Short mmCIF file of C-alpha atoms in Angstrom, two decimals:
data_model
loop_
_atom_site.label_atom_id
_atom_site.label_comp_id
_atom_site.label_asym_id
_atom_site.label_seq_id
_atom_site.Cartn_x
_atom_site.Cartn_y
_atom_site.Cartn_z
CA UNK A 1 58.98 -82.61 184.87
CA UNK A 2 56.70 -84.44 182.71
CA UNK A 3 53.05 -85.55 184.13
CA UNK A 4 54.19 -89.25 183.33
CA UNK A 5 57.14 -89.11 185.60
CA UNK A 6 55.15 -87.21 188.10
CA UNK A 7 52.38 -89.92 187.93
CA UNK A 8 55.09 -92.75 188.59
CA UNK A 9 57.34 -90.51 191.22
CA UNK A 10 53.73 -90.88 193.24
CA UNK A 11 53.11 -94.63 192.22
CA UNK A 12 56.73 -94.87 193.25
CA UNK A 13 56.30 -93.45 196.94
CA UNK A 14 53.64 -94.77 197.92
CA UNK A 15 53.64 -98.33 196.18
CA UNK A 16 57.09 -99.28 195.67
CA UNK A 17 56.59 -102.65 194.68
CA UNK A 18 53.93 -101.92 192.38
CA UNK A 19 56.55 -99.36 190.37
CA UNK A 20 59.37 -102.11 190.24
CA UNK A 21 56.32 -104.87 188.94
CA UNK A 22 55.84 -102.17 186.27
CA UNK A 23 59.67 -101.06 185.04
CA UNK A 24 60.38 -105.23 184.75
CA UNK A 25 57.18 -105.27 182.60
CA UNK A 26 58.54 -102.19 180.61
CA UNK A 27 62.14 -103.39 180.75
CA UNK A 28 61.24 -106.60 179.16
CA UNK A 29 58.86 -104.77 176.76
CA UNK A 30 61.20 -102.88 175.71
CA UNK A 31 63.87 -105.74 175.59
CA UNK A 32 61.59 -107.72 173.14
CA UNK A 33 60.98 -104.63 170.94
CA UNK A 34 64.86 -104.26 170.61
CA UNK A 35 65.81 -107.76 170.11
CA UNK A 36 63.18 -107.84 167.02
CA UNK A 37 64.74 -105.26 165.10
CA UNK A 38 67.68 -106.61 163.11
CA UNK A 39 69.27 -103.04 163.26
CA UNK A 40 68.46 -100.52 165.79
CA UNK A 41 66.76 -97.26 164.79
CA UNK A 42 69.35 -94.49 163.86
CA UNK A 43 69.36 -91.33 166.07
CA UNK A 44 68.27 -89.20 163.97
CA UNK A 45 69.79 -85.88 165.02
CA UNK A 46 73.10 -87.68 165.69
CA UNK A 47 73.59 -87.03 161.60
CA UNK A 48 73.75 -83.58 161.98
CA UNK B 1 76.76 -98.23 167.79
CA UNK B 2 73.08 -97.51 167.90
CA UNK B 3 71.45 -95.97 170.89
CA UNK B 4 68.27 -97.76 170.47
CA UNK B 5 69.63 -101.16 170.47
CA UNK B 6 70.01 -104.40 173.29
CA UNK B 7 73.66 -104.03 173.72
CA UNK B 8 73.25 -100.23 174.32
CA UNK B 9 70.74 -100.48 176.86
CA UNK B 10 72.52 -103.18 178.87
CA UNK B 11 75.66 -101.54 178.72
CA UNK B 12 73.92 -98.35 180.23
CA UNK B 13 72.45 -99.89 183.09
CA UNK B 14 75.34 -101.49 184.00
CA UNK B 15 77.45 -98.67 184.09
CA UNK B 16 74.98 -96.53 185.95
CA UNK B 17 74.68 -99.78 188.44
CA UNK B 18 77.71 -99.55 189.76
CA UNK B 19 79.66 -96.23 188.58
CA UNK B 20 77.75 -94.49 191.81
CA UNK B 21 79.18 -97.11 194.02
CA UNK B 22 82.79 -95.78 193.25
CA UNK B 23 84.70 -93.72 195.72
CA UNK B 24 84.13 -90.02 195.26
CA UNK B 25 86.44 -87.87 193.50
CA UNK B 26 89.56 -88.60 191.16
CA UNK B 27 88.82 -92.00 190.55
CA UNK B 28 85.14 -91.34 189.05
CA UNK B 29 86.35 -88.11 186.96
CA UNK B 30 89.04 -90.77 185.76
CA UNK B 31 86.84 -93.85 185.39
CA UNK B 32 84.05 -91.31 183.61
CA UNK B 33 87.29 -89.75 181.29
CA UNK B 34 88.47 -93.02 179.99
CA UNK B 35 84.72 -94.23 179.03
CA UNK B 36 84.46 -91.21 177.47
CA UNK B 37 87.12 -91.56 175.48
CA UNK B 38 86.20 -95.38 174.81
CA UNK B 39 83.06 -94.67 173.54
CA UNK B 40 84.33 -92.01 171.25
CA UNK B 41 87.06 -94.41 170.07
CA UNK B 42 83.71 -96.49 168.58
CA UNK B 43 82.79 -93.61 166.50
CA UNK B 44 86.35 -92.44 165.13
CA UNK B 45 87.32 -94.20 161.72
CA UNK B 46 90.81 -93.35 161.27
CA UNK B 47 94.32 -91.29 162.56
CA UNK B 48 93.35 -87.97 161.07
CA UNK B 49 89.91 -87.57 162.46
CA UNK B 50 91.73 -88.23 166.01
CA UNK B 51 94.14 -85.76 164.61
CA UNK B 52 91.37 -83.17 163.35
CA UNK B 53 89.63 -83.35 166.25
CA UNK B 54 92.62 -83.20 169.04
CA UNK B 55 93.50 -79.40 166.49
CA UNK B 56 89.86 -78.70 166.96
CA UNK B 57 89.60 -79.19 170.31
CA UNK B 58 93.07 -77.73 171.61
CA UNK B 59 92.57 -74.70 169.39
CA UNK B 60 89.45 -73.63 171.34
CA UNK B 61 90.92 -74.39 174.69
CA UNK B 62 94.63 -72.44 173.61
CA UNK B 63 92.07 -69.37 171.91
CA UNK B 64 89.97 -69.25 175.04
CA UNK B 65 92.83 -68.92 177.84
CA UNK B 66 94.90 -66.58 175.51
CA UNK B 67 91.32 -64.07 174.97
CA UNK B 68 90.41 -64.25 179.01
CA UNK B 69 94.19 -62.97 179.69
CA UNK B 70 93.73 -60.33 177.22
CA UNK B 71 90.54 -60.03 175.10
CA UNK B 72 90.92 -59.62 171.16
CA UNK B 73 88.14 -58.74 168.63
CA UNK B 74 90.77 -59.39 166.35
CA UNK B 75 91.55 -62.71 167.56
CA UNK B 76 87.94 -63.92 168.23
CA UNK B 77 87.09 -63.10 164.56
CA UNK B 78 89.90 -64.79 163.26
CA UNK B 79 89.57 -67.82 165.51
CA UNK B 80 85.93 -67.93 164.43
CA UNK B 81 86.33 -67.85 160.53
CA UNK B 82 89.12 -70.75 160.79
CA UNK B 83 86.73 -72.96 162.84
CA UNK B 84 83.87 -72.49 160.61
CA UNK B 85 85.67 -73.10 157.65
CA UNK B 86 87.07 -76.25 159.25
CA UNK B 87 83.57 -77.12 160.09
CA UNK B 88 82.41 -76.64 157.07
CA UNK B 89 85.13 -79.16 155.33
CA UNK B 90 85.13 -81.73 157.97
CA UNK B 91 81.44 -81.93 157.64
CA UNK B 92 81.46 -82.07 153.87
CA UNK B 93 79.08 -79.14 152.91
CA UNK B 94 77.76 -79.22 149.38
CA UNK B 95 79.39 -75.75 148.57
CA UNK B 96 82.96 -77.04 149.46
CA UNK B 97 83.23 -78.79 146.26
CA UNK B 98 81.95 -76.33 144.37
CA UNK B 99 84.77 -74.07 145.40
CA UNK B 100 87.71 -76.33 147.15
CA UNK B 101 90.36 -78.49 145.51
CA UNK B 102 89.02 -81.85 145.28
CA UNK B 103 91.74 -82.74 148.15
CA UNK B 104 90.03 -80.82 150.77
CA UNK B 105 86.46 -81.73 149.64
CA UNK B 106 87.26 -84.92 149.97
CA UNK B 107 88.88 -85.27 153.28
CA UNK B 108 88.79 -88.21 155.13
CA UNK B 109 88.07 -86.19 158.01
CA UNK B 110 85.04 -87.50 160.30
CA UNK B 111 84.14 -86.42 163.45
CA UNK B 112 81.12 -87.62 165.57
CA UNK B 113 79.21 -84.86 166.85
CA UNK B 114 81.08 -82.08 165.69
CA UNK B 115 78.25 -79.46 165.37
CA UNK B 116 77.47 -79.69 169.00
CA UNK B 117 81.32 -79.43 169.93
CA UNK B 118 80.95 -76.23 167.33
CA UNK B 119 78.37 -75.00 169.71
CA UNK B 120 80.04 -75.51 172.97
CA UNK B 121 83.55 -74.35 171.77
CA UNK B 122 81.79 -71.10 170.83
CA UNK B 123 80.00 -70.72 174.33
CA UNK B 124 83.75 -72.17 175.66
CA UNK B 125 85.59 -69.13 174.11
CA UNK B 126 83.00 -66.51 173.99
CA UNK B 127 82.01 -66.68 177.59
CA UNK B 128 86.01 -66.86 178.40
CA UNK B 129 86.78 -64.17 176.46
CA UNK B 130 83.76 -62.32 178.52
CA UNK B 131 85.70 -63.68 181.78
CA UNK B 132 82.18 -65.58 182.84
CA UNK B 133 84.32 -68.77 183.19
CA UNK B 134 86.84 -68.56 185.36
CA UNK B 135 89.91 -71.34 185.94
CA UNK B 136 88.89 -73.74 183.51
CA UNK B 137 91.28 -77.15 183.24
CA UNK B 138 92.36 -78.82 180.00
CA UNK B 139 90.71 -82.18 181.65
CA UNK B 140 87.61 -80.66 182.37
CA UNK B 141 87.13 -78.77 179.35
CA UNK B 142 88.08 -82.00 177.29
CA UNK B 143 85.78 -84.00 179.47
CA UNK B 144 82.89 -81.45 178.65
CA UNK B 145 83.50 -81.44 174.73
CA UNK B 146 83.84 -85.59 174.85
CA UNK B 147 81.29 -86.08 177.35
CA UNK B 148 79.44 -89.72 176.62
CA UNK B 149 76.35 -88.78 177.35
CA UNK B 150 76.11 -85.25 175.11
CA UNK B 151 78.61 -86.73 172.76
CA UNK B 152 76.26 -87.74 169.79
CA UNK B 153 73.69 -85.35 169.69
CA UNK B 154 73.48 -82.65 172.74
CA UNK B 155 71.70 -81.48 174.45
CA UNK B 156 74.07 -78.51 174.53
CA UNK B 157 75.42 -78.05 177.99
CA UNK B 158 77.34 -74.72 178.99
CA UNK B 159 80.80 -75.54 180.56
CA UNK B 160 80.19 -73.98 184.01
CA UNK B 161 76.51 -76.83 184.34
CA UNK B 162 79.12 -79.43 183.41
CA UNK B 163 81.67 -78.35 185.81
CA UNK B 164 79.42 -78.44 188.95
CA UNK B 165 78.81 -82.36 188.17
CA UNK B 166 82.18 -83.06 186.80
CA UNK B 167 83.56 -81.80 190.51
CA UNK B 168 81.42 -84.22 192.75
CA UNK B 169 79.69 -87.16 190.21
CA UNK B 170 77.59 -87.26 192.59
CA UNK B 171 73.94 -88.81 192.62
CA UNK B 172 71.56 -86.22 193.93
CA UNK B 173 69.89 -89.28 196.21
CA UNK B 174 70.16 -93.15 195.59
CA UNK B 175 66.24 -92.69 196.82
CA UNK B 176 64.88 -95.91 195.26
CA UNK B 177 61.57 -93.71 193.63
CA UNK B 178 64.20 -91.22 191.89
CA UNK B 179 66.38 -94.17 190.98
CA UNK B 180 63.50 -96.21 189.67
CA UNK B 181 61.95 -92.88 187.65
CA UNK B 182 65.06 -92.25 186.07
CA UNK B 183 65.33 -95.78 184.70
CA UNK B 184 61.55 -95.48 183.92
CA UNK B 185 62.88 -92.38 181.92
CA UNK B 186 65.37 -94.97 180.13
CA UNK B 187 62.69 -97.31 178.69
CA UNK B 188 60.11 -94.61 178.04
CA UNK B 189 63.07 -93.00 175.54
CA UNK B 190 63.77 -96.15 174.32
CA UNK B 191 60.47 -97.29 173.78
CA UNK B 192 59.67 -93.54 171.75
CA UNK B 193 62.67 -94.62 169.64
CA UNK B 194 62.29 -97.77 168.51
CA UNK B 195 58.89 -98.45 169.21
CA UNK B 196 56.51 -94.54 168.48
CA UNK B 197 59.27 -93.29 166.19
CA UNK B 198 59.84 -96.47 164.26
CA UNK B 199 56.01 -96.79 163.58
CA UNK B 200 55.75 -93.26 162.48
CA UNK B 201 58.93 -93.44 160.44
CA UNK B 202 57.35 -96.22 158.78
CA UNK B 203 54.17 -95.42 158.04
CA UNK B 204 55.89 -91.77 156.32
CA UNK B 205 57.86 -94.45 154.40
CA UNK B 206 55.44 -96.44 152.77
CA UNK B 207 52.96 -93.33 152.33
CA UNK B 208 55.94 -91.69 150.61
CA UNK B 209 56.59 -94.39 148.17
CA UNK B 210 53.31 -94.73 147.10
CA UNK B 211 52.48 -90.99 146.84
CA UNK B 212 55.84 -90.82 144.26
CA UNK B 213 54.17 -93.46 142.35
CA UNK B 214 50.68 -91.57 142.09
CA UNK B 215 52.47 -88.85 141.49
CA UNK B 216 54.88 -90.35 138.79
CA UNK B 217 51.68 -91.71 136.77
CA UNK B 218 52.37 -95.84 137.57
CA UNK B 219 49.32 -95.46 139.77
CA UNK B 220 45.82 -94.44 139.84
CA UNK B 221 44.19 -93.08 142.93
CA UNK B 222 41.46 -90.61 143.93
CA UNK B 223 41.58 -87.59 145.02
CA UNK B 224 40.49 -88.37 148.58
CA UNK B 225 43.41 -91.20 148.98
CA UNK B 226 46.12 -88.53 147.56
CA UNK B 227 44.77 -85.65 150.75
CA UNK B 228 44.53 -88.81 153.11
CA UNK B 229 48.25 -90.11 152.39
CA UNK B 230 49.33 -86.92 152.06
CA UNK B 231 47.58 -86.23 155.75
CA UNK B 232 49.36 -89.34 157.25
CA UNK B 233 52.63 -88.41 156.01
CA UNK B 234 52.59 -84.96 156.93
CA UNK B 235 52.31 -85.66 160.59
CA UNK B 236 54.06 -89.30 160.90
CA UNK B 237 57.06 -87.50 159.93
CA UNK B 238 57.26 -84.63 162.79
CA UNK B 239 55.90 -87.12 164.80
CA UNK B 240 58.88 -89.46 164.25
CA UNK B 241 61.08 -86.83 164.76
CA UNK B 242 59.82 -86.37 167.95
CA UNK B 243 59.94 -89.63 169.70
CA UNK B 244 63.40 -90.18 168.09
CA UNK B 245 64.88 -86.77 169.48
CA UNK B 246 63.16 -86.65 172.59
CA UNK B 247 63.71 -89.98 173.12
CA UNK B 248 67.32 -90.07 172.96
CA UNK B 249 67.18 -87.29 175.23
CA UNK B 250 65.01 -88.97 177.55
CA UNK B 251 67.83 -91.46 177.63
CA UNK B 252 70.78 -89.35 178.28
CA UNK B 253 69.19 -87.29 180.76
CA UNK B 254 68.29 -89.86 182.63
CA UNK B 255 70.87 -92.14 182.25
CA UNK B 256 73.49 -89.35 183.25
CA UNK B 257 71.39 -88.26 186.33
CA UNK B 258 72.01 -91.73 187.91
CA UNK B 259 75.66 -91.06 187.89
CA UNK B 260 75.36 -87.85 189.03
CA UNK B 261 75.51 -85.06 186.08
CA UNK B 262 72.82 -82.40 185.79
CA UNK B 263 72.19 -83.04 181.62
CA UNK B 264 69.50 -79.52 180.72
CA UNK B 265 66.16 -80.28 179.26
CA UNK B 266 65.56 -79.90 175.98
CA UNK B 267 61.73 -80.20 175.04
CA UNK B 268 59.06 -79.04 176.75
CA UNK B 269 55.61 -79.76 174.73
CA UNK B 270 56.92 -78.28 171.81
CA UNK B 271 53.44 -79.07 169.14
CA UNK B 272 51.76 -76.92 172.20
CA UNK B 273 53.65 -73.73 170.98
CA UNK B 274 51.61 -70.89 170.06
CA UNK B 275 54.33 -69.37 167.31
CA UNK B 276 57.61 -70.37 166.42
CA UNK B 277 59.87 -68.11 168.59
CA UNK B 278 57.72 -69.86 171.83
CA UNK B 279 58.27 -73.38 169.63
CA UNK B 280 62.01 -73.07 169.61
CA UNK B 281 62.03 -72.36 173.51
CA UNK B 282 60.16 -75.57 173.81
CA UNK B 283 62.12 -77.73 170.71
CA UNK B 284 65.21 -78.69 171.47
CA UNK B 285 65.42 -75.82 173.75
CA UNK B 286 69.44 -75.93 174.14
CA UNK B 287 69.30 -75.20 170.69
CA UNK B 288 67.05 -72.91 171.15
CA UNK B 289 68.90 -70.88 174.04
CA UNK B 290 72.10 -71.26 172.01
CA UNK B 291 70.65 -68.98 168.78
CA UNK B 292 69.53 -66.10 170.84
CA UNK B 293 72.99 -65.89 173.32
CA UNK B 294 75.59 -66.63 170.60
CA UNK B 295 73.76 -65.10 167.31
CA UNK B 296 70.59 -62.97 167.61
CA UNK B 297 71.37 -61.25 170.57
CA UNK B 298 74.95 -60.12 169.38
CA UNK B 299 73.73 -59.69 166.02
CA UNK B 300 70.67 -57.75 167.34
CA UNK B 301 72.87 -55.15 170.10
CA UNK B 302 75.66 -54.87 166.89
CA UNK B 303 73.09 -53.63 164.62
CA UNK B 304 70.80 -51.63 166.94
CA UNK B 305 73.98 -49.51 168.37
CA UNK B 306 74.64 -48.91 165.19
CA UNK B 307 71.38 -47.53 163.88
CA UNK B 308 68.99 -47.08 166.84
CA UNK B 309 66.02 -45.49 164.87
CA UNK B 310 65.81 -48.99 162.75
CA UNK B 311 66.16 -51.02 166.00
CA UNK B 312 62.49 -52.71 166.11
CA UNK B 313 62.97 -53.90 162.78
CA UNK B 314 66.16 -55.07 162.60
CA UNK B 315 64.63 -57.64 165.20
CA UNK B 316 62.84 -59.14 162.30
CA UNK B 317 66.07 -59.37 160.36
CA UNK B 318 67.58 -60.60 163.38
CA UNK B 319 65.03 -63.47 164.06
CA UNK B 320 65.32 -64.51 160.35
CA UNK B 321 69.05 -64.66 159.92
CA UNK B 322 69.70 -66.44 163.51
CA UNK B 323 67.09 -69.29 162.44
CA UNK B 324 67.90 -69.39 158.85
CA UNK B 325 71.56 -70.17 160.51
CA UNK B 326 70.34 -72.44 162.69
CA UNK B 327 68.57 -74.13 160.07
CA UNK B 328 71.42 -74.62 157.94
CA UNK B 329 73.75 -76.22 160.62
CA UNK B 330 71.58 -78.81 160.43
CA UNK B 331 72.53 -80.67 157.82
CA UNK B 332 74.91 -80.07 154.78
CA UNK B 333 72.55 -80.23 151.95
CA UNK B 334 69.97 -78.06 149.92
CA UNK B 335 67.01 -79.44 151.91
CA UNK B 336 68.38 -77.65 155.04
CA UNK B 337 68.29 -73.88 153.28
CA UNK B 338 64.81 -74.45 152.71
CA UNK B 339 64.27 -75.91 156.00
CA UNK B 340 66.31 -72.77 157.34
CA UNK B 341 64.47 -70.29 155.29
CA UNK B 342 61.29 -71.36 156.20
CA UNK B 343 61.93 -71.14 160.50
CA UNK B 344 63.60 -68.29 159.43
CA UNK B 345 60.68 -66.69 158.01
CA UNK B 346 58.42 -68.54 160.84
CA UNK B 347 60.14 -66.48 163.60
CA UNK B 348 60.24 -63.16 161.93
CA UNK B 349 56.46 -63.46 161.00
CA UNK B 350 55.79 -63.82 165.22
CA UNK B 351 57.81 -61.04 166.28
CA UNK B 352 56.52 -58.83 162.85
CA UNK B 353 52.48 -60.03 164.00
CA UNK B 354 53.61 -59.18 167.92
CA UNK B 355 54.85 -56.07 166.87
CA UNK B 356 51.43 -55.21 165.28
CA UNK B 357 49.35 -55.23 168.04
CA UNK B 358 51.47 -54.02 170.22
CA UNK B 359 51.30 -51.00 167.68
CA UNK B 360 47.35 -51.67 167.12
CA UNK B 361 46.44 -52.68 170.74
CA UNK B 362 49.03 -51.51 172.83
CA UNK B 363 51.07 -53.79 175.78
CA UNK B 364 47.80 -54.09 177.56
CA UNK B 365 45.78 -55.31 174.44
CA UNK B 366 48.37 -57.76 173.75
CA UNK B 367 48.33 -59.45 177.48
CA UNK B 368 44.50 -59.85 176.88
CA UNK B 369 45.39 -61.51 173.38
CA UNK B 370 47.79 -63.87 174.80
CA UNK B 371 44.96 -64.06 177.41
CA UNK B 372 42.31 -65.78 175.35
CA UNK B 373 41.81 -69.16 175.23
CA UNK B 374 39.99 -69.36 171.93
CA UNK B 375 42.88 -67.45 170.57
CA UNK B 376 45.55 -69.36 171.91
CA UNK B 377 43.89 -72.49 170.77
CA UNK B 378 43.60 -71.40 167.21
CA UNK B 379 47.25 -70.35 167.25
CA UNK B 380 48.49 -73.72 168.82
CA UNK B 381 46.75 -74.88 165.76
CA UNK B 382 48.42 -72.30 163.00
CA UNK B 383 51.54 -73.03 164.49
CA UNK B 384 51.92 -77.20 164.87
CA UNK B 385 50.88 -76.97 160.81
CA UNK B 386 52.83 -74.84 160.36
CA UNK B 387 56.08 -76.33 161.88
CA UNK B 388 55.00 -79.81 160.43
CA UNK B 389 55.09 -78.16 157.12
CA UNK B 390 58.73 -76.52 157.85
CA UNK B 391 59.78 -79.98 158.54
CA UNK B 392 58.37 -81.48 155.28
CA UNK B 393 61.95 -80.35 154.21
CA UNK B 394 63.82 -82.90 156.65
CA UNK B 395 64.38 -85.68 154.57
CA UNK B 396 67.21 -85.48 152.43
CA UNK B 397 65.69 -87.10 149.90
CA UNK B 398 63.48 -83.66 148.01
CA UNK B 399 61.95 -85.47 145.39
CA UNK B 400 60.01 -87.27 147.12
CA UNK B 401 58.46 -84.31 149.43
CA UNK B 402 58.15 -82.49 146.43
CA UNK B 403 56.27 -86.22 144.50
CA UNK B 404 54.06 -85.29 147.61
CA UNK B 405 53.46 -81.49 146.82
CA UNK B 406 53.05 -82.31 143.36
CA UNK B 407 50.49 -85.23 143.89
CA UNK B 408 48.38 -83.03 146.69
CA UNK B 409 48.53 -80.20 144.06
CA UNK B 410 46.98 -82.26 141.58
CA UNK B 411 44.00 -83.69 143.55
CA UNK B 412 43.14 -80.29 144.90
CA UNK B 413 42.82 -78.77 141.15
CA UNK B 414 39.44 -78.25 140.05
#
């Protein structure tokens, strides 16, 4: 497993509120970042 | 349909929201078979790729039950040369024309994902034929080639992984910390996607452009600015690959563990490889795995029963021809040869420099090489050049990589 996901699997267990505060932050991040490009990013080994 | 995009992402979560909350058993395998086929329905444009594809895929299944009854060399080979050739048509490879009647170049055949279903049908019959799967099912088998989640780009799963999910779709544990880590996993891919790889795919774009124009005369620039560009480009563009792979893989994995299927890994820190036969165990390591079951290792046992005295370096051969392969699956034009030729030669080189001081040093020398630190550092080093330069060769588009060369060439001329 990745150290990230490690990092949050602990942030997860011990402060669970803290790791849902974050993955709404992310989610809408990530939301804003998607709705601002007119055409998504192509997968690049999906052309293969 | 892009991964990377609103509607994607929503659709995903929602699907892994409440697909757990079904009743075990028939009713998920059927809920999961008829998304599957919904979502391949997106990416089919017409009657004969449905048609191509329902040959392809009943073929393999027919070939496979009719070798684990009684196993054929005969039949395997034959099986295997129509399949390729088919896969080689369907997927348009620049030789075709050059050889075929214009009809078959051109067929209007297309096919989502076929490479990886060319990979799993040849684990599907192969490991029949070898009687390590036992009672497979049309549905299941089906279900494994058209699986949503490993549709569009892998990672390659082997049919007896799929089959333990596909029987229970069960989540491992609705723990809220795993739950919210796997959708952490979701926007982390996403975010290398659109966000990491978009950046780095730009910044190789507009480096690109202007390095053709240097290198086409319509602009001036110094030496320093042509190494600099040339420096950006040649690691924004591995680095793009990257966060776009291992993204989407981030997102599959993860979004398939919330419904319950066990997707492999397929990276693991692959710019921290020392050489390139550790790099493609860490680079889209299903890949990876795939090359040394299904090619070098036959290849390799073929050629050393054959002539055991040349055995240690036919493994060279062997590494080269099983990556230059792999290489060229990639992609159907020129750019992948090189691309091939170069991992090709990239592999060989480790096992030919491994081979040497085992022969210089002996086994013990070579644990205290791979011991050392400084050693390992410096090849970490060697090695993420030298796989950046290897992929250099990605873009379809050659002139410009070699505008590049030819501009970086020029500035470092006395």
């Amino acid at each position: 497993m990745e150290s990230w996901l490690k990092a949050f699997d602990a942030i997860a267990r011990r402060r669970p509120g803290l790791a849902m505060a974050a993955l709404i932050a992310l989610g809408a991040a990530v939301a804003i970042l998607l709705l601002a490009q007119a055409q998504g990013p192509v997968i690049l080994y999906q052309e293969f | 349909v892009s991964i990377a995009s609103l509607e994607f992402l929503t659709l995903l979560l929602a699907f892994t929201a409440t697909f757990p909350r079904l009743p075990e058993g028939a009713l998920k395998r059927g809920v999961l078979a008829v998304c599957n086929v919904v979502w391949l329905a997106l990416f089919l444009p017409n009657l004969e790729s449905w048609l191509a594809l329902a040959v392809f895929l009943g073929s393999g299944y027919g070939v496979a039950l009719a070798l684990r009854v009684r196993p054929s060399r005969l039949l395997f080979a034959g099986y295997l040369a129509a399949l390729l050739t088919a896969f080689v048509v369907w997927q348009r490879y620049a030789f075709v024309g050059w050889i075929a009647p214009e009809q078959i170049a051109a067929s209007a055949v297309r096919v989502v994902g076929l490479s990886y279903m060319l990979f799993r049908q040849i684990h599907f019959v192969v490991d029949s034929m070898q009687g390590q799967i036992v009672q497979p099912t049309l549905g299941s088998y089906l279900n494994y080639q058209l699986n949503l989640f490993t549709l569009l780009a892998g990672p390659i799963m082997r049919y007896p992984e799929f089959v333990e999910s596909w029987r229970d779709l069960r989540p491992p544990a609705l723990e809220p910390p795993l739950v919210m880590k796997a959708y952490l996993r979701i926007l982390v891919g996403m975010l290398k996607i659109a966000g990491l790889g978009a950046l780095c795919l730009l910044a190789y774009d507009k480096v690109g452009e202007r390095m053709a124009a240097i290198a086409s005369g319509s602009v001036v620039a110094s030496d320093a600015t042509v190494l600099g560009l040339f420096l950006v480009a040649f690691y924004a563009y591995p680095a793009y690959v990257y966060f776009n792979f291992s993204g989407y893989c981030d997102v599959v994995i993860a979004g398939a563990a919330l419904i319950g299927m066990k997707i492999p890994e397929n990276f693991d820190r692959p710019y921290l490889a020392r050489n390139m036969i550790d790099y493609w165990n860490r680079w889209h390591r299903t890949l990876g795995l795939w090359i040394r079951d299904y090619l070098f290792t036959p290849m390799y046992k073929a050629l050393a029963e054959r002539s055991s005295r040349w055995a240690p370096r036919l493994a060279f051969l062997c590494y080269f021809v099983a990556l230059f392969l792999a290489g060229v699956w990639h992609g159907s034009t020129f750019n992948w040869v090189i691309f091939g030729l170069l991992n090709g030669a990239g592999v060989a080189a480790a096992k030919a420099w491994e081979t040497f001081l085992v022969a210089r040093r002996g086994r013990k020398g070579l644990r205290a090489y791979l011991a050392d630190r400084r050693i390992r550092a410096l090849a970490i080093a060697a090695n993420v050049h030298f796989a950046c330069a290897t992929m250099l060769f990605i873009p379809e588009d050659l002139r410009r990589t070699f505008a590049m060369l030819r501009a970086v060439a020029a500035a470092l001329r006395p």
